[in-house]
Tab-separated table of C-alpha atoms in Angstrom:
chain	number	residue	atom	x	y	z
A	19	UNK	CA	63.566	-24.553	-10.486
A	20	UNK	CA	62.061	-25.991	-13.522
A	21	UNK	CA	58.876	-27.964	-13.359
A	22	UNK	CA	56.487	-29.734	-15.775
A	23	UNK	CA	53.791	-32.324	-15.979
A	24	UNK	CA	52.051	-34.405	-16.127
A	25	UNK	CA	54.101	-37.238	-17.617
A	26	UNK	CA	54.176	-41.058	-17.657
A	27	UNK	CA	56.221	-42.489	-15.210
A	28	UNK	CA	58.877	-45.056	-16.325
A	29	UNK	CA	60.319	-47.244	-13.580
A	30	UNK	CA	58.910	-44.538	-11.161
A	31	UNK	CA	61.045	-41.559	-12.211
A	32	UNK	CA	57.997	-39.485	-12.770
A	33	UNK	CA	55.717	-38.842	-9.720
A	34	UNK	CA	53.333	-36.639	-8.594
A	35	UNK	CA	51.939	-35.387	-5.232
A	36	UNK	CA	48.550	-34.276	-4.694
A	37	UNK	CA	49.721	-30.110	-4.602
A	38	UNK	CA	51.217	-30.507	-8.117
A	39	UNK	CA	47.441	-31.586	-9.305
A	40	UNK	CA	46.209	-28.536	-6.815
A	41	UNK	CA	48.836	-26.151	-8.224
A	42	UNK	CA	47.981	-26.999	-11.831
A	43	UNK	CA	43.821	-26.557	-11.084
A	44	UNK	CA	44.608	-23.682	-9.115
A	45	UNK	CA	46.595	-22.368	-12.434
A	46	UNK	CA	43.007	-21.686	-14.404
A	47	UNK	CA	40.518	-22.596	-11.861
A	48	UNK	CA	39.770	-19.398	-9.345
A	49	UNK	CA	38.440	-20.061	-5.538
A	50	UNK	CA	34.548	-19.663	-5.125
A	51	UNK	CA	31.518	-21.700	-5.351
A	52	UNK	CA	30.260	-22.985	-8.025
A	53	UNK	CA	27.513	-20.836	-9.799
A	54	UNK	CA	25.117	-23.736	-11.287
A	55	UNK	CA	22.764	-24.465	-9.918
A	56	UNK	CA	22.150	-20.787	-8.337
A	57	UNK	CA	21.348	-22.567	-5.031
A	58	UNK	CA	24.699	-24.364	-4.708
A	59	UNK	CA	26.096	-24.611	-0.847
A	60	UNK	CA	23.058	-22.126	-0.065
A	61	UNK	CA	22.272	-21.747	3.524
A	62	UNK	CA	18.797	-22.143	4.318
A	63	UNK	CA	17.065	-22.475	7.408
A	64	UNK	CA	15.403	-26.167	8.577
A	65	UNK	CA	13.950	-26.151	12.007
A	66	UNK	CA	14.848	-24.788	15.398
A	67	UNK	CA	18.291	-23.781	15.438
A	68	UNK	CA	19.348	-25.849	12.671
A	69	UNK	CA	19.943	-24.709	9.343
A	70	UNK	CA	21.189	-26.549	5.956
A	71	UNK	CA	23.661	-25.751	3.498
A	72	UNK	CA	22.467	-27.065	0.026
A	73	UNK	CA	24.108	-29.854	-2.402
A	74	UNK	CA	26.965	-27.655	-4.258
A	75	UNK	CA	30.543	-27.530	-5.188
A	76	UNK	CA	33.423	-25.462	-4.708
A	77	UNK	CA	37.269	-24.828	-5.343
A	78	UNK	CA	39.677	-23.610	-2.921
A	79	UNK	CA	43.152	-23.490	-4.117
A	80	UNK	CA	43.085	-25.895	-6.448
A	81	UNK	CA	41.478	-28.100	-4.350
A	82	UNK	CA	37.869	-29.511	-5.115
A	83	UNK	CA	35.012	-29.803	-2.221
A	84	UNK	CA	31.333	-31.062	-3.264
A	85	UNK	CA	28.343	-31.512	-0.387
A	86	UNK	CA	25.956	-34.258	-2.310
A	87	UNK	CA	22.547	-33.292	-0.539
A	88	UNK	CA	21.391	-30.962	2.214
A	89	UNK	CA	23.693	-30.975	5.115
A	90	UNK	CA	22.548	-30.159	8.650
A	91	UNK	CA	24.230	-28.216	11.159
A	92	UNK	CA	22.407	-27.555	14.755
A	93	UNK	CA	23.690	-24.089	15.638
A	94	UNK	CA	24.591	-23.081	19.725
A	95	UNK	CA	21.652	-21.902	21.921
A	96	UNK	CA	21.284	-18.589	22.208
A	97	UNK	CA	21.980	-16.344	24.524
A	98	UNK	CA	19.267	-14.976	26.748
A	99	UNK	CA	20.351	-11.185	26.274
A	100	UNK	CA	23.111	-10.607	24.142
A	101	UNK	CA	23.280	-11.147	20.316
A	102	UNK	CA	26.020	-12.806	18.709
A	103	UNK	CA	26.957	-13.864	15.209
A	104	UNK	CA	27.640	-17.291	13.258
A	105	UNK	CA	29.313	-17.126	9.969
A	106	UNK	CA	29.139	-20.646	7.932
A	107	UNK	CA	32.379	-21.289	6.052
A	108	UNK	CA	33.668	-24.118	4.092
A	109	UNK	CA	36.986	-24.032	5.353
A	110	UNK	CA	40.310	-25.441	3.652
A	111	UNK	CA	42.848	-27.173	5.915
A	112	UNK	CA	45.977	-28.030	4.668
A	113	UNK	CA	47.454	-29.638	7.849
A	114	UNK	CA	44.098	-32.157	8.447
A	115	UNK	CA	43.844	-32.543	4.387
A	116	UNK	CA	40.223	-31.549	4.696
A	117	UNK	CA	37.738	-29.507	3.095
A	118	UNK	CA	34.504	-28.931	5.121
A	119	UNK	CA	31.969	-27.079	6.328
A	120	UNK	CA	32.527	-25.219	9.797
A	121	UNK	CA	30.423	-22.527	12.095
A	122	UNK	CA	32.998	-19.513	13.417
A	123	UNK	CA	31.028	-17.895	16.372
A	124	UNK	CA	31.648	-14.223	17.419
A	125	UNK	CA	31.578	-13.073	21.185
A	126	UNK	CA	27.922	-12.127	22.469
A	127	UNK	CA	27.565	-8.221	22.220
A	128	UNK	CA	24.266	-6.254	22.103
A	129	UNK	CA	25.824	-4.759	18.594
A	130	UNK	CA	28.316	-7.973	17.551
A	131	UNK	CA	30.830	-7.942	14.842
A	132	UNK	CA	31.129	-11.174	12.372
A	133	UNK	CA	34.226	-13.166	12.986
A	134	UNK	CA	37.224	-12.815	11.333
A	135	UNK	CA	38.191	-15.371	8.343
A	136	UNK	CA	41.414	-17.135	8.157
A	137	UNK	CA	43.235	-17.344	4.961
A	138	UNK	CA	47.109	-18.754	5.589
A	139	UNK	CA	49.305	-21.663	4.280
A	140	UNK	CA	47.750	-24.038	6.625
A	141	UNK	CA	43.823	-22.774	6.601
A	142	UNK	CA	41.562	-20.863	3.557
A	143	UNK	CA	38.130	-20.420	4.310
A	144	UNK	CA	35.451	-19.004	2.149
A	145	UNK	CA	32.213	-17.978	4.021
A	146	UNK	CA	28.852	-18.980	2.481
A	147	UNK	CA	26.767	-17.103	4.856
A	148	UNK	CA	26.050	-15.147	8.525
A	149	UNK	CA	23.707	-15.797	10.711
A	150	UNK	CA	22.415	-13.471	13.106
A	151	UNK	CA	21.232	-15.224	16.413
A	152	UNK	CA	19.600	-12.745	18.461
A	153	UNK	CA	19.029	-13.169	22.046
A	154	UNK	CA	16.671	-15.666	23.820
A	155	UNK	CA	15.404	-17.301	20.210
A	156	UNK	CA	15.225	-20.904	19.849
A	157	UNK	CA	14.618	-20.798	16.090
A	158	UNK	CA	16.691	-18.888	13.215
A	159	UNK	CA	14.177	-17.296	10.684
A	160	UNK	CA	15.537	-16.651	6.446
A	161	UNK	CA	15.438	-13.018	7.576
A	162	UNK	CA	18.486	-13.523	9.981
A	163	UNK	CA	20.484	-15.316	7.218
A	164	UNK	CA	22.869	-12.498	5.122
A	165	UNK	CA	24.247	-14.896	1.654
A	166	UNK	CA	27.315	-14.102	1.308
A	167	UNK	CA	27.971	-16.626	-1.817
A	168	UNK	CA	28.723	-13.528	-3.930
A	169	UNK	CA	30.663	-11.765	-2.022
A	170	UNK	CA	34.049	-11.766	-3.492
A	171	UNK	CA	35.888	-10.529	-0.752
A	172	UNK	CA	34.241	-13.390	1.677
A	173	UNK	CA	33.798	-16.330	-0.726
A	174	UNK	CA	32.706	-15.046	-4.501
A	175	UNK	CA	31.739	-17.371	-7.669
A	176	UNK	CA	34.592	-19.824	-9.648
A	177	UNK	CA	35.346	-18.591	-13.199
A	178	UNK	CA	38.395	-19.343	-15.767
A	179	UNK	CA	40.985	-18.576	-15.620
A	180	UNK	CA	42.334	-17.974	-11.932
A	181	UNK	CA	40.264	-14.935	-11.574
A	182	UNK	CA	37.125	-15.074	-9.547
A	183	UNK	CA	34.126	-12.909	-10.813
A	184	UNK	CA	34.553	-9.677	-9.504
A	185	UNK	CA	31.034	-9.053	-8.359
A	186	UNK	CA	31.568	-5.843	-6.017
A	187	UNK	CA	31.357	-4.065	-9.508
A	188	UNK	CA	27.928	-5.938	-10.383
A	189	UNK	CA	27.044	-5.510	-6.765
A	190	UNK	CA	27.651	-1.842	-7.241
A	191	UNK	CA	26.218	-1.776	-10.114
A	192	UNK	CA	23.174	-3.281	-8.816
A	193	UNK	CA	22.276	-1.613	-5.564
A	194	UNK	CA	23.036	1.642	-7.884
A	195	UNK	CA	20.259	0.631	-9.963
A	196	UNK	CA	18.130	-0.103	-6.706
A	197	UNK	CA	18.837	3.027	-5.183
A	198	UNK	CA	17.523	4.539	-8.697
A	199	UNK	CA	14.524	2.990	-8.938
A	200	UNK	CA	13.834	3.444	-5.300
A	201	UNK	CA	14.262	7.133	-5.687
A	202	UNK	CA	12.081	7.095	-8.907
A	203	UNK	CA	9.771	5.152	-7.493
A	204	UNK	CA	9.317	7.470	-4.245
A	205	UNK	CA	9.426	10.912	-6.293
A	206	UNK	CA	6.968	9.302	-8.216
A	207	UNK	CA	4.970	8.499	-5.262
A	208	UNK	CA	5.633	11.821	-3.906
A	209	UNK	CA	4.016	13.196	-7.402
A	210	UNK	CA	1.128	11.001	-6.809
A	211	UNK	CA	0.358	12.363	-3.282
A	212	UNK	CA	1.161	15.686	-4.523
A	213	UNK	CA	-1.518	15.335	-7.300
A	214	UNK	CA	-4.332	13.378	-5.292
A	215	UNK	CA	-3.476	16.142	-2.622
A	216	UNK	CA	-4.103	18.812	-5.461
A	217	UNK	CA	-7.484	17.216	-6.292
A	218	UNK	CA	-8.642	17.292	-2.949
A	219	UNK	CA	-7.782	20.987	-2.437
A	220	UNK	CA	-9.844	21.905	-6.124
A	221	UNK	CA	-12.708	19.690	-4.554
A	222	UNK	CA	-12.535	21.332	-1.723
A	223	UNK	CA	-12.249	24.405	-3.016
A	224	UNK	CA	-15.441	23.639	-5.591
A	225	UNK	CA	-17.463	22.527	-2.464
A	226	UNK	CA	-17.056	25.893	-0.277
A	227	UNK	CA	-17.743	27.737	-3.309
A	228	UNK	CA	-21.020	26.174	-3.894
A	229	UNK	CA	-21.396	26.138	-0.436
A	230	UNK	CA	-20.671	29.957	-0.149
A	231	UNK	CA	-22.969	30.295	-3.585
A	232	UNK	CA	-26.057	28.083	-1.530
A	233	UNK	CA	-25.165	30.564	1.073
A	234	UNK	CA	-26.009	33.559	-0.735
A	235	UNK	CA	-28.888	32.479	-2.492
A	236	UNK	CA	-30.341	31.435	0.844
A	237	UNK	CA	-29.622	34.957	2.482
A	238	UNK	CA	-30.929	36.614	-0.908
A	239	UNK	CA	-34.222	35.002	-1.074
A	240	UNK	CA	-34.821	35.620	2.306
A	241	UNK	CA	-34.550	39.197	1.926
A	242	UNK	CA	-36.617	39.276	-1.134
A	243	UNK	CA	-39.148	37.527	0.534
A	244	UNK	CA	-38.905	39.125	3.876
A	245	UNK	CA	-39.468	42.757	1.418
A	246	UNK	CA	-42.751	41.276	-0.317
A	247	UNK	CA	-43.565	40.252	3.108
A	248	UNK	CA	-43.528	44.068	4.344
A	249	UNK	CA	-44.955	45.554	1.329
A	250	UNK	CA	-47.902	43.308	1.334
A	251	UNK	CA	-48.583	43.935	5.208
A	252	UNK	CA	-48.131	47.926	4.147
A	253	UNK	CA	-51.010	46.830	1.902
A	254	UNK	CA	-53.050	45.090	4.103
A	255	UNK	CA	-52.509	46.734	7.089
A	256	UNK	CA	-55.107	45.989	10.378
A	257	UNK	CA	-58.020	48.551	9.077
A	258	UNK	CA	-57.955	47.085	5.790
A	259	UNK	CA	-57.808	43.375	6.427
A	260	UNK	CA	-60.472	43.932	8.995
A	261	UNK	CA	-62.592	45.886	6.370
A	262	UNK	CA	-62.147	43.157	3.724
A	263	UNK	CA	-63.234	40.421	6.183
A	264	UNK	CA	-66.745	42.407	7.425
A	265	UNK	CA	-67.209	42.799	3.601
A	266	UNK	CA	-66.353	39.208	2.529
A	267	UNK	CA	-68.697	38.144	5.968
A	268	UNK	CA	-71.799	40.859	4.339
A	269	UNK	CA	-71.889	39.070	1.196
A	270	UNK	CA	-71.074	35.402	2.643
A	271	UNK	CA	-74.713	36.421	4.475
A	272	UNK	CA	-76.466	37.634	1.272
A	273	UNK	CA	-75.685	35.134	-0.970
A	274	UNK	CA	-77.109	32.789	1.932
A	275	UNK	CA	-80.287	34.499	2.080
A	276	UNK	CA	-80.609	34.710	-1.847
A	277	UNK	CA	-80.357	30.847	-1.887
A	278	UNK	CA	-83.033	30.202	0.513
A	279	UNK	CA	-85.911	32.697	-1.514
A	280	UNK	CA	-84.702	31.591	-4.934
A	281	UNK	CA	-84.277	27.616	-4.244
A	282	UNK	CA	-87.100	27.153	-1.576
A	283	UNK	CA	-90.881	27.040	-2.078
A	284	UNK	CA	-92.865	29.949	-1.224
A	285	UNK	CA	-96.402	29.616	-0.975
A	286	UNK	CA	-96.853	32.593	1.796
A	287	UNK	CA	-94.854	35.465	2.667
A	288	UNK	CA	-93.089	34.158	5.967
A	289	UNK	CA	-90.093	36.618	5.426
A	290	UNK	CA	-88.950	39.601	3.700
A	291	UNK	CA	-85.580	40.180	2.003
A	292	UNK	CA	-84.412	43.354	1.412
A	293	UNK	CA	-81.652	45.004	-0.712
A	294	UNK	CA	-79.640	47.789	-0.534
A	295	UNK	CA	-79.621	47.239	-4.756
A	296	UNK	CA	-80.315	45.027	-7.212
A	297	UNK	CA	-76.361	45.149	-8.893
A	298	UNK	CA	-75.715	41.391	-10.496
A	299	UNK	CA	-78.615	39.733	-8.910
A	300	UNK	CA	-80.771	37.642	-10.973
A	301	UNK	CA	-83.915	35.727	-9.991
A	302	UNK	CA	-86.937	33.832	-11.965
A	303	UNK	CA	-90.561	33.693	-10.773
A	304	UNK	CA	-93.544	35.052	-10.975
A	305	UNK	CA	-93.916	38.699	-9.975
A	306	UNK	CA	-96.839	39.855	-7.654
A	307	UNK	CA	-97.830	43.249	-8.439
A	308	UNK	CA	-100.145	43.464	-5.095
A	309	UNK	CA	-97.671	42.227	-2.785
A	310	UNK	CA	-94.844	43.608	-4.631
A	311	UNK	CA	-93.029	40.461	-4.781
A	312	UNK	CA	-91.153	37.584	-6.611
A	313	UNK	CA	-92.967	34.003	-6.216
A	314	UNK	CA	-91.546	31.027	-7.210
């Protein structure tokens, strides 16, 4: 069957129904959310169990849905030992001629599985996010909110004309490049561990050889010490040391009694000194022929 539009109507023989506006949209207008601003229909969290979904737009089959400002939706409590998961939609119903937002629960399960879309005549539903809710929490956290705004196969971005921006290839493309730079980045730490490792070992190795060097020197000048040690105790052995101290004593005793005849004053002869010889001594006085003696 042959269709057109949109015409004007004369005498109401041209009229149109709401799906002939959707169908026509729907012709060069793809299902998704709207990509400006980036935070359109974002799911964020607010307080407790209560999270928002952002001010955005989106398109479902033609059909246009818009949330105006941040919209609240109180999640179900938790359970008290098993997980489960909630997956935010904005979900498309034909019958109810609705477009709104809508929480699909999965069954509690220590590992649980995100619930199943529906995508029919009657219902199309295009998930914004999921929300993990573990057990016994009374407050959802960023970290357990998983965007899934550009996932194509779940929900994905609007784009002319029909077709939705593919973005498992930039997706790809992208956690390629992450995985690359990850791997860089840890060979390249690996490299720098290897390297500081490498300097410690040469330190290490510098240190015990100055250590063993320190070592050596130590045990070296010992020995030559310990050697001049023993040769001057061959030297000086007991008979000789004991010789050179009665001789040092002697001459200690002489050069005593020297000082007290040359630096006293002698008017009688109270003492006599007497020498074995007369080898470096000098003395000044007055010589007495008769007494055979030196007065000063």
């Amino acid at each position: 069957m042959e269709k057109s539009s949109f015409f004007n109507s004369v005498s109401g023989d041209r009229t149109y129904k709401a799906e002939d506006w959707a169908s026509y949209f729907a012709s060069f207008i793809g299902n998704g959310v709207f990509p400006l601003p980036s935070s359109g229909l974002q799911v964020v969290v607010n307080d407790g169990m209560t999270i928002n979904i952002r001010a955005g737009k989106a398109w479902i089959n033609g059909y246009f849905y818009m949330n105006t400002s941040d919209l609240s939706i109180t999640l179900s409590t938790a359970d008290g030992q098993l997980k489960r998961i909630d997956r935010i939609v904005i979900r498309w119903d034909l019958t109810n001629r609705t477009i709104a937002a809508a929480v699909k629960s999965s069954a509690f399960s220590a590992a649980p599985v995100a619930p199943a879309i529906q995508r029919d005549a009657d219902i199309y539903e295009l998930v914004l996010a999921d929300i993990t809710v573990q057990a016994g929490v009374t407050a959802i956290t960023q970290g357990n909110i998983t965007d899934q705004r550009l996932n194509s196969e779940l929900c994905g971005v609007v784009a002319a004309v029909v077709q939705q921006i593919d973005t498992t290839a930039f997706n790809a493309q992208l956690q390629a490049w992450f995985e690359e730079y990850k791997d860089l980045s840890l060979q390249e730490y690996n490299d720098l561990t290897s390297y500081m490792g490498s300097l410690k070992l040469l330190g290490d190795g510098q240190y015990a050889a100055l250590e063993a060097y320190m070592n050596a020197f130590k045990i070296e000048a010992t020995a030559d010490f310990n050697e001049w040690m023993a040769g001057l105790e061959a030297i000086l052995d007991e008979n000789v040391a004991g010789n050179l101290l009665n001789l040092i004593n002697g001459l200690d005793s002489r050069v005593t009694m020297l000082e007290a005849v040359i630096f006293n004053d002698i008017t009688t002869n109270p003492f006599l000194i007497l020498f074995d010889n007369l080898n470096g001594i000098t003395t000044t006085g007055v010589w007495n022929e008769a007494l055979r003696r030196i007065e000063c």
